[in-house]
Amino acid sequence: MFFVSHYNLYEVAAATLVVVVRLREQFAGDAAMLARADVMELAARAVLAAFEGVDTRPATEAVAHRDAVRDNDVRAIDRLLSLHMLSAVHAATAGAAARLHKLLFGDGLDFLKASFNIESSRIREVLAMLDDQPEAVGLLGLAPYVEQLRTSQAQFEAEMDARGALRAGRPQQIASLRRPLHRALRATLLMLEEQGNTTDVKYVLEPLTRLVRTGSPATPTTPATPAT
């Protein structure tokens, strides 16, 4: 018995399109069979479109943009602290800047090249440390830069969540199309059973018999009617 759920859904849909072509070849004068072929084609193409139709590239580009913005905001704080440390104009605040710089960036800025999750964790730590140093932040004029970093980090996380939602929605969309394909195959196989186990029927169904069952080796057999 042929169960769609036992096979990779994308491969079933692709094989179904080949079955449709062969069905039209072998039963060109059978209106009922051609109608079944049309239904199968629609169901199979819907599955393939679902696999390919969720384009996450714009969301990925948005994530990359927000990552670059937060990187620049971190560097702005680093450079402002360096300015206080290096310029004689800021001699009075050089000590406070040096202490805060060591606290925040004593290990350098390599975390900006780390994975998104690691960088996010590190930026949240930086923000927490800045929140714990309100006097130094005020003395060094960092407040607007801290808020800018807080905003850019929040925007980055929002874009990551949006991209995750797109990706999460794809399996649900695809799963909802499994049953229509199953029904289309079942109805067609019922009609083919009435033709008997002829050479034409074997030829039509051969793309399905070559499918490999998910999680176990398959023994190619002529598909029987899918169970409900």
PDB file of C-alpha atoms in Angstrom:
ATOM      1  CA  MET A   1       0.000   0.000   0.000  1.00  0.00           C
ATOM      2  CA  PHE A   2       1.374   3.407  -0.989  1.00  0.00           C
ATOM      3  CA  PHE A   3       1.425   5.983   1.820  1.00  0.00           C
ATOM      4  CA  VAL A   4       2.527   9.482   0.834  1.00  0.00           C
ATOM      5  CA  SER A   5       3.676  10.020   4.436  1.00  0.00           C
ATOM      6  CA  HIS A   6       6.260   7.230   4.040  1.00  0.00           C
ATOM      7  CA  TYR A   7       8.189   9.219   1.460  1.00  0.00           C
ATOM      8  CA  ASN A   8       9.874  12.579   1.049  1.00  0.00           C
ATOM      9  CA  LEU A   9       7.001  14.869   0.066  1.00  0.00           C
ATOM     10  CA  TYR A  10       9.055  16.890  -2.405  1.00  0.00           C
ATOM     11  CA  GLU A  11      10.168  13.703  -4.167  1.00  0.00           C
ATOM     12  CA  VAL A  12       6.588  12.394  -4.269  1.00  0.00           C
ATOM     13  CA  ALA A  13       5.410  15.635  -5.859  1.00  0.00           C
ATOM     14  CA  ALA A  14       8.217  15.573  -8.429  1.00  0.00           C
ATOM     15  CA  ALA A  15       7.488  11.923  -9.261  1.00  0.00           C
ATOM     16  CA  THR A  16       3.785  12.728  -9.524  1.00  0.00           C
ATOM     17  CA  LEU A  17       4.476  15.240 -12.293  1.00  0.00           C
ATOM     18  CA  VAL A  18       6.237  12.499 -14.271  1.00  0.00           C
ATOM     19  CA  VAL A  19       3.263  10.208 -13.651  1.00  0.00           C
ATOM     20  CA  VAL A  20       0.994  12.963 -14.993  1.00  0.00           C
ATOM     21  CA  VAL A  21       2.999  13.189 -18.231  1.00  0.00           C
ATOM     22  CA  ARG A  22       2.899   9.420 -18.704  1.00  0.00           C
ATOM     23  CA  LEU A  23      -0.781   9.267 -17.837  1.00  0.00           C
ATOM     24  CA  ARG A  24      -1.555  11.754 -20.582  1.00  0.00           C
ATOM     25  CA  GLU A  25       0.595   9.788 -23.013  1.00  0.00           C
ATOM     26  CA  GLN A  26      -0.985   6.415 -22.320  1.00  0.00           C
ATOM     27  CA  PHE A  27      -4.600   7.510 -21.812  1.00  0.00           C
ATOM     28  CA  ALA A  28      -4.855  10.395 -24.270  1.00  0.00           C
ATOM     29  CA  GLY A  29      -8.402   9.416 -25.263  1.00  0.00           C
ATOM     30  CA  ASP A  30      -9.738   8.857 -21.739  1.00  0.00           C
ATOM     31  CA  ALA A  31     -11.426  12.066 -20.557  1.00  0.00           C
ATOM     32  CA  ALA A  32     -11.850  10.845 -16.973  1.00  0.00           C
ATOM     33  CA  MET A  33      -8.203   9.827 -16.700  1.00  0.00           C
ATOM     34  CA  LEU A  34      -7.056  13.130 -18.188  1.00  0.00           C
ATOM     35  CA  ALA A  35      -9.182  14.973 -15.643  1.00  0.00           C
ATOM     36  CA  ARG A  36      -7.467  13.023 -12.865  1.00  0.00           C
ATOM     37  CA  ALA A  37      -4.110  13.975 -14.374  1.00  0.00           C
ATOM     38  CA  ASP A  38      -5.076  17.656 -14.170  1.00  0.00           C
ATOM     39  CA  VAL A  39      -5.988  17.324 -10.486  1.00  0.00           C
ATOM     40  CA  MET A  40      -2.748  15.495  -9.717  1.00  0.00           C
ATOM     41  CA  GLU A  41      -0.707  18.136 -11.504  1.00  0.00           C
ATOM     42  CA  LEU A  42      -2.312  20.960  -9.539  1.00  0.00           C
ATOM     43  CA  ALA A  43      -1.722  19.171  -6.221  1.00  0.00           C
ATOM     44  CA  ALA A  44       1.891  18.308  -7.066  1.00  0.00           C
ATOM     45  CA  ARG A  45       2.753  21.789  -8.303  1.00  0.00           C
ATOM     46  CA  ALA A  46       1.263  23.314  -5.150  1.00  0.00           C
ATOM     47  CA  VAL A  47       3.621  21.187  -3.042  1.00  0.00           C
ATOM     48  CA  LEU A  48       6.671  22.100  -5.131  1.00  0.00           C
ATOM     49  CA  ALA A  49       5.744  25.783  -5.050  1.00  0.00           C
ATOM     50  CA  ALA A  50       5.456  25.632  -1.254  1.00  0.00           C
ATOM     51  CA  PHE A  51       8.967  24.226  -0.985  1.00  0.00           C
ATOM     52  CA  GLU A  52      10.355  26.913  -3.251  1.00  0.00           C
ATOM     53  CA  GLY A  53       7.938  29.773  -2.695  1.00  0.00           C
ATOM     54  CA  VAL A  54       8.992  31.140   0.697  1.00  0.00           C
ATOM     55  CA  ASP A  55      11.786  33.534  -0.216  1.00  0.00           C
ATOM     56  CA  THR A  56      13.769  34.443   2.898  1.00  0.00           C
ATOM     57  CA  ARG A  57      16.431  36.384   1.011  1.00  0.00           C
ATOM     58  CA  PRO A  58      14.915  39.832   1.708  1.00  0.00           C
ATOM     59  CA  ALA A  59      14.644  38.920   5.394  1.00  0.00           C
ATOM     60  CA  THR A  60      18.252  37.712   5.408  1.00  0.00           C
ATOM     61  CA  GLU A  61      19.372  40.970   3.788  1.00  0.00           C
ATOM     62  CA  ALA A  62      17.481  42.918   6.459  1.00  0.00           C
ATOM     63  CA  VAL A  63      19.218  40.904   9.181  1.00  0.00           C
ATOM     64  CA  ALA A  64      22.625  41.592   7.607  1.00  0.00           C
ATOM     65  CA  HIS A  65      21.852  45.312   7.428  1.00  0.00           C
ATOM     66  CA  ARG A  66      20.793  45.480  11.081  1.00  0.00           C
ATOM     67  CA  ASP A  67      23.895  43.517  12.059  1.00  0.00           C
ATOM     68  CA  ALA A  68      26.094  46.074  10.291  1.00  0.00           C
ATOM     69  CA  VAL A  69      24.288  48.940  12.028  1.00  0.00           C
ATOM     70  CA  ARG A  70      24.787  47.486  15.506  1.00  0.00           C
ATOM     71  CA  ASP A  71      28.441  46.748  14.688  1.00  0.00           C
ATOM     72  CA  ASN A  72      28.953  50.414  13.834  1.00  0.00           C
ATOM     73  CA  ASP A  73      27.202  51.487  17.029  1.00  0.00           C
ATOM     74  CA  VAL A  74      29.564  49.342  19.095  1.00  0.00           C
ATOM     75  CA  ARG A  75      32.555  50.789  17.241  1.00  0.00           C
ATOM     76  CA  ALA A  76      31.254  54.319  17.836  1.00  0.00           C
ATOM     77  CA  ILE A  77      31.308  53.758  21.600  1.00  0.00           C
ATOM     78  CA  ASP A  78      34.753  52.178  21.373  1.00  0.00           C
ATOM     79  CA  ARG A  79      36.124  55.139  19.404  1.00  0.00           C
ATOM     80  CA  LEU A  80      34.510  57.749  21.605  1.00  0.00           C
ATOM     81  CA  LEU A  81      36.152  56.160  24.629  1.00  0.00           C
ATOM     82  CA  SER A  82      39.458  56.066  22.726  1.00  0.00           C
ATOM     83  CA  LEU A  83      39.057  59.767  21.928  1.00  0.00           C
ATOM     84  CA  HIS A  84      38.727  60.578  25.635  1.00  0.00           C
ATOM     85  CA  MET A  85      41.753  58.393  26.370  1.00  0.00           C
ATOM     86  CA  LEU A  86      44.023  59.840  23.667  1.00  0.00           C
ATOM     87  CA  SER A  87      43.181  63.525  23.285  1.00  0.00           C
ATOM     88  CA  ALA A  88      44.619  66.145  25.639  1.00  0.00           C
ATOM     89  CA  VAL A  89      41.339  67.990  25.230  1.00  0.00           C
ATOM     90  CA  HIS A  90      39.737  65.258  27.324  1.00  0.00           C
ATOM     91  CA  ALA A  91      42.528  64.832  29.872  1.00  0.00           C
ATOM     92  CA  ALA A  92      40.078  65.239  32.747  1.00  0.00           C
ATOM     93  CA  THR A  93      38.011  62.275  31.601  1.00  0.00           C
ATOM     94  CA  ALA A  94      40.817  60.069  30.273  1.00  0.00           C
ATOM     95  CA  GLY A  95      40.970  57.932  33.412  1.00  0.00           C
ATOM     96  CA  ALA A  96      37.239  57.246  33.505  1.00  0.00           C
ATOM     97  CA  ALA A  97      37.287  56.443  29.792  1.00  0.00           C
ATOM     98  CA  ALA A  98      40.192  54.020  30.195  1.00  0.00           C
ATOM     99  CA  ARG A  99      38.498  52.171  33.042  1.00  0.00           C
ATOM    100  CA  LEU A 100      35.207  51.877  31.156  1.00  0.00           C
ATOM    101  CA  HIS A 101      36.947  50.850  27.943  1.00  0.00           C
ATOM    102  CA  LYS A 102      38.796  48.071  29.747  1.00  0.00           C
ATOM    103  CA  LEU A 103      35.540  46.898  31.320  1.00  0.00           C
ATOM    104  CA  LEU A 104      33.613  46.865  28.059  1.00  0.00           C
ATOM    105  CA  PHE A 105      36.210  46.012  25.448  1.00  0.00           C
ATOM    106  CA  GLY A 106      39.192  44.657  27.345  1.00  0.00           C
ATOM    107  CA  ASP A 107      39.166  41.576  25.122  1.00  0.00           C
ATOM    108  CA  GLY A 108      38.840  43.576  21.921  1.00  0.00           C
ATOM    109  CA  LEU A 109      36.051  43.695  19.370  1.00  0.00           C
ATOM    110  CA  ASP A 110      36.468  40.233  17.873  1.00  0.00           C
ATOM    111  CA  PHE A 111      32.971  39.349  19.093  1.00  0.00           C
ATOM    112  CA  LEU A 112      31.646  41.484  16.219  1.00  0.00           C
ATOM    113  CA  LYS A 113      32.881  38.723  13.886  1.00  0.00           C
ATOM    114  CA  ALA A 114      31.279  35.923  15.904  1.00  0.00           C
ATOM    115  CA  SER A 115      27.957  34.228  15.167  1.00  0.00           C
ATOM    116  CA  PHE A 116      24.820  36.332  15.457  1.00  0.00           C
ATOM    117  CA  ASN A 117      23.821  34.654  18.725  1.00  0.00           C
ATOM    118  CA  ILE A 118      27.218  35.073  20.355  1.00  0.00           C
ATOM    119  CA  GLU A 119      27.430  38.704  19.279  1.00  0.00           C
ATOM    120  CA  SER A 120      23.920  39.395  20.577  1.00  0.00           C
ATOM    121  CA  SER A 121      24.816  37.884  23.933  1.00  0.00           C
ATOM    122  CA  ARG A 122      27.975  39.988  24.134  1.00  0.00           C
ATOM    123  CA  ILE A 123      26.178  43.217  23.176  1.00  0.00           C
ATOM    124  CA  ARG A 124      23.557  42.593  25.837  1.00  0.00           C
ATOM    125  CA  GLU A 125      26.400  42.217  28.343  1.00  0.00           C
ATOM    126  CA  VAL A 126      27.916  45.516  27.165  1.00  0.00           C
ATOM    127  CA  LEU A 127      24.574  47.282  27.551  1.00  0.00           C
ATOM    128  CA  ALA A 128      24.110  45.829  31.029  1.00  0.00           C
ATOM    129  CA  MET A 129      27.564  47.032  32.083  1.00  0.00           C
ATOM    130  CA  LEU A 130      26.842  50.499  30.702  1.00  0.00           C
ATOM    131  CA  ASP A 131      23.575  50.590  32.637  1.00  0.00           C
ATOM    132  CA  ASP A 132      25.602  49.814  35.768  1.00  0.00           C
ATOM    133  CA  GLN A 133      27.903  52.802  35.105  1.00  0.00           C
ATOM    134  CA  PRO A 134      25.498  55.776  34.848  1.00  0.00           C
ATOM    135  CA  GLU A 135      28.013  58.294  36.233  1.00  0.00           C
ATOM    136  CA  ALA A 136      30.709  57.359  33.720  1.00  0.00           C
ATOM    137  CA  VAL A 137      28.184  57.302  30.886  1.00  0.00           C
ATOM    138  CA  GLY A 138      27.046  60.799  31.807  1.00  0.00           C
ATOM    139  CA  LEU A 139      30.564  62.137  32.338  1.00  0.00           C
ATOM    140  CA  LEU A 140      31.766  60.846  28.965  1.00  0.00           C
ATOM    141  CA  GLY A 141      28.669  61.892  27.017  1.00  0.00           C
ATOM    142  CA  LEU A 142      27.850  58.327  26.051  1.00  0.00           C
ATOM    143  CA  ALA A 143      24.113  58.359  26.756  1.00  0.00           C
ATOM    144  CA  PRO A 144      22.868  58.933  23.169  1.00  0.00           C
ATOM    145  CA  TYR A 145      25.325  56.352  21.832  1.00  0.00           C
ATOM    146  CA  VAL A 146      24.207  53.793  24.401  1.00  0.00           C
ATOM    147  CA  GLU A 147      20.570  54.326  23.460  1.00  0.00           C
ATOM    148  CA  GLN A 148      21.447  54.049  19.793  1.00  0.00           C
ATOM    149  CA  LEU A 149      23.144  50.694  20.432  1.00  0.00           C
ATOM    150  CA  ARG A 150      20.178  49.532  22.487  1.00  0.00           C
ATOM    151  CA  THR A 151      17.856  50.461  19.613  1.00  0.00           C
ATOM    152  CA  SER A 152      19.959  48.836  16.906  1.00  0.00           C
ATOM    153  CA  GLN A 153      20.267  45.629  18.945  1.00  0.00           C
ATOM    154  CA  ALA A 154      16.490  45.524  19.416  1.00  0.00           C
ATOM    155  CA  GLN A 155      15.981  46.114  15.687  1.00  0.00           C
ATOM    156  CA  PHE A 156      18.417  43.317  14.867  1.00  0.00           C
ATOM    157  CA  GLU A 157      16.582  40.904  17.152  1.00  0.00           C
ATOM    158  CA  ALA A 158      13.252  41.904  15.583  1.00  0.00           C
ATOM    159  CA  GLU A 159      14.586  41.147  12.093  1.00  0.00           C
ATOM    160  CA  MET A 160      15.934  37.802  13.291  1.00  0.00           C
ATOM    161  CA  ASP A 161      12.539  36.938  14.754  1.00  0.00           C
ATOM    162  CA  ALA A 162      10.812  37.941  11.513  1.00  0.00           C
ATOM    163  CA  ARG A 163      13.114  35.738   9.450  1.00  0.00           C
ATOM    164  CA  GLY A 164      12.594  32.878  11.894  1.00  0.00           C
ATOM    165  CA  ALA A 165       8.831  33.226  11.563  1.00  0.00           C
ATOM    166  CA  LEU A 166       9.122  32.969   7.770  1.00  0.00           C
ATOM    167  CA  ARG A 167      11.174  29.803   8.041  1.00  0.00           C
ATOM    168  CA  ALA A 168       8.882  28.305  10.667  1.00  0.00           C
ATOM    169  CA  GLY A 169       5.850  28.951   8.509  1.00  0.00           C
ATOM    170  CA  ARG A 170       7.208  26.966   5.579  1.00  0.00           C
ATOM    171  CA  PRO A 171       6.857  23.450   7.115  1.00  0.00           C
ATOM    172  CA  GLN A 172       3.280  24.204   8.203  1.00  0.00           C
ATOM    173  CA  GLN A 173       2.369  25.409   4.735  1.00  0.00           C
ATOM    174  CA  ILE A 174       3.926  22.344   3.127  1.00  0.00           C
ATOM    175  CA  ALA A 175       2.285  19.924   5.564  1.00  0.00           C
ATOM    176  CA  SER A 176      -1.133  21.358   4.742  1.00  0.00           C
ATOM    177  CA  LEU A 177      -0.627  20.348   1.097  1.00  0.00           C
ATOM    178  CA  ARG A 178       0.234  16.713   1.798  1.00  0.00           C
ATOM    179  CA  ARG A 179      -3.373  15.535   2.067  1.00  0.00           C
ATOM    180  CA  PRO A 180      -4.605  17.074  -1.237  1.00  0.00           C
ATOM    181  CA  LEU A 181      -1.745  15.308  -3.031  1.00  0.00           C
ATOM    182  CA  HIS A 182      -2.569  12.083  -1.192  1.00  0.00           C
ATOM    183  CA  ARG A 183      -6.218  12.321  -2.245  1.00  0.00           C
ATOM    184  CA  ALA A 184      -5.303  13.063  -5.859  1.00  0.00           C
ATOM    185  CA  LEU A 185      -2.990  10.048  -5.994  1.00  0.00           C
ATOM    186  CA  ARG A 186      -5.539   7.803  -4.297  1.00  0.00           C
ATOM    187  CA  ALA A 187      -8.299   8.668  -6.764  1.00  0.00           C
ATOM    188  CA  THR A 188      -6.005   8.109  -9.735  1.00  0.00           C
ATOM    189  CA  LEU A 189      -4.676   4.805  -8.444  1.00  0.00           C
ATOM    190  CA  LEU A 190      -8.229   3.581  -7.916  1.00  0.00           C
ATOM    191  CA  MET A 191      -8.946   4.283 -11.569  1.00  0.00           C
ATOM    192  CA  LEU A 192      -5.727   2.601 -12.664  1.00  0.00           C
ATOM    193  CA  GLU A 193      -6.576  -0.505 -10.651  1.00  0.00           C
ATOM    194  CA  GLU A 194      -9.570  -0.959 -12.927  1.00  0.00           C
ATOM    195  CA  GLN A 195      -7.181  -1.150 -15.890  1.00  0.00           C
ATOM    196  CA  GLY A 196      -5.440  -4.176 -14.389  1.00  0.00           C
ATOM    197  CA  ASN A 197      -1.704  -4.691 -13.923  1.00  0.00           C
ATOM    198  CA  THR A 198      -0.916  -3.909 -17.544  1.00  0.00           C
ATOM    199  CA  THR A 199       2.321  -2.745 -19.098  1.00  0.00           C
ATOM    200  CA  ASP A 200       0.819   0.720 -19.578  1.00  0.00           C
ATOM    201  CA  VAL A 201      -0.133   0.999 -15.915  1.00  0.00           C
ATOM    202  CA  LYS A 202       3.304  -0.163 -14.775  1.00  0.00           C
ATOM    203  CA  TYR A 203       4.914   2.409 -17.052  1.00  0.00           C
ATOM    204  CA  VAL A 204       2.705   5.195 -15.700  1.00  0.00           C
ATOM    205  CA  LEU A 205       3.396   4.326 -12.070  1.00  0.00           C
ATOM    206  CA  GLU A 206       7.102   3.572 -12.422  1.00  0.00           C
ATOM    207  CA  PRO A 207       8.241   7.010 -11.085  1.00  0.00           C
ATOM    208  CA  LEU A 208       6.414   6.256  -7.825  1.00  0.00           C
ATOM    209  CA  THR A 209       7.778   2.722  -7.545  1.00  0.00           C
ATOM    210  CA  ARG A 210      11.333   4.089  -7.631  1.00  0.00           C
ATOM    211  CA  LEU A 211      10.839   6.306  -4.594  1.00  0.00           C
ATOM    212  CA  VAL A 212      12.818   5.387  -1.485  1.00  0.00           C
ATOM    213  CA  ARG A 213      10.887   5.234   1.752  1.00  0.00           C
ATOM    214  CA  THR A 214      11.920   7.747   4.384  1.00  0.00           C
ATOM    215  CA  GLY A 215      14.049   6.126   7.069  1.00  0.00           C
ATOM    216  CA  SER A 216      14.143   2.672   5.496  1.00  0.00           C
ATOM    217  CA  PRO A 217      15.230   1.062   2.224  1.00  0.00           C
ATOM    218  CA  ALA A 218      12.438   0.657  -0.262  1.00  0.00           C
ATOM    219  CA  THR A 219      11.561  -2.403  -2.275  1.00  0.00           C
ATOM    220  CA  PRO A 220      10.071  -1.039  -5.498  1.00  0.00           C
ATOM    221  CA  THR A 221       6.564  -2.341  -5.988  1.00  0.00           C
ATOM    222  CA  THR A 222       3.578  -1.164  -7.949  1.00  0.00           C
ATOM    223  CA  PRO A 223       1.804   1.319  -5.671  1.00  0.00           C
ATOM    224  CA  ALA A 224      -1.516   0.205  -4.350  1.00  0.00           C
ATOM    225  CA  THR A 225      -4.256   2.642  -3.496  1.00  0.00           C
ATOM    226  CA  PRO A 226      -3.145   5.000  -0.707  1.00  0.00           C
ATOM    227  CA  ALA A 227      -4.840   4.313   2.585  1.00  0.00           C
ATOM    228  CA  THR A 228      -7.040   7.038   4.048  1.00  0.00           C
TER     229      THR A 228
END
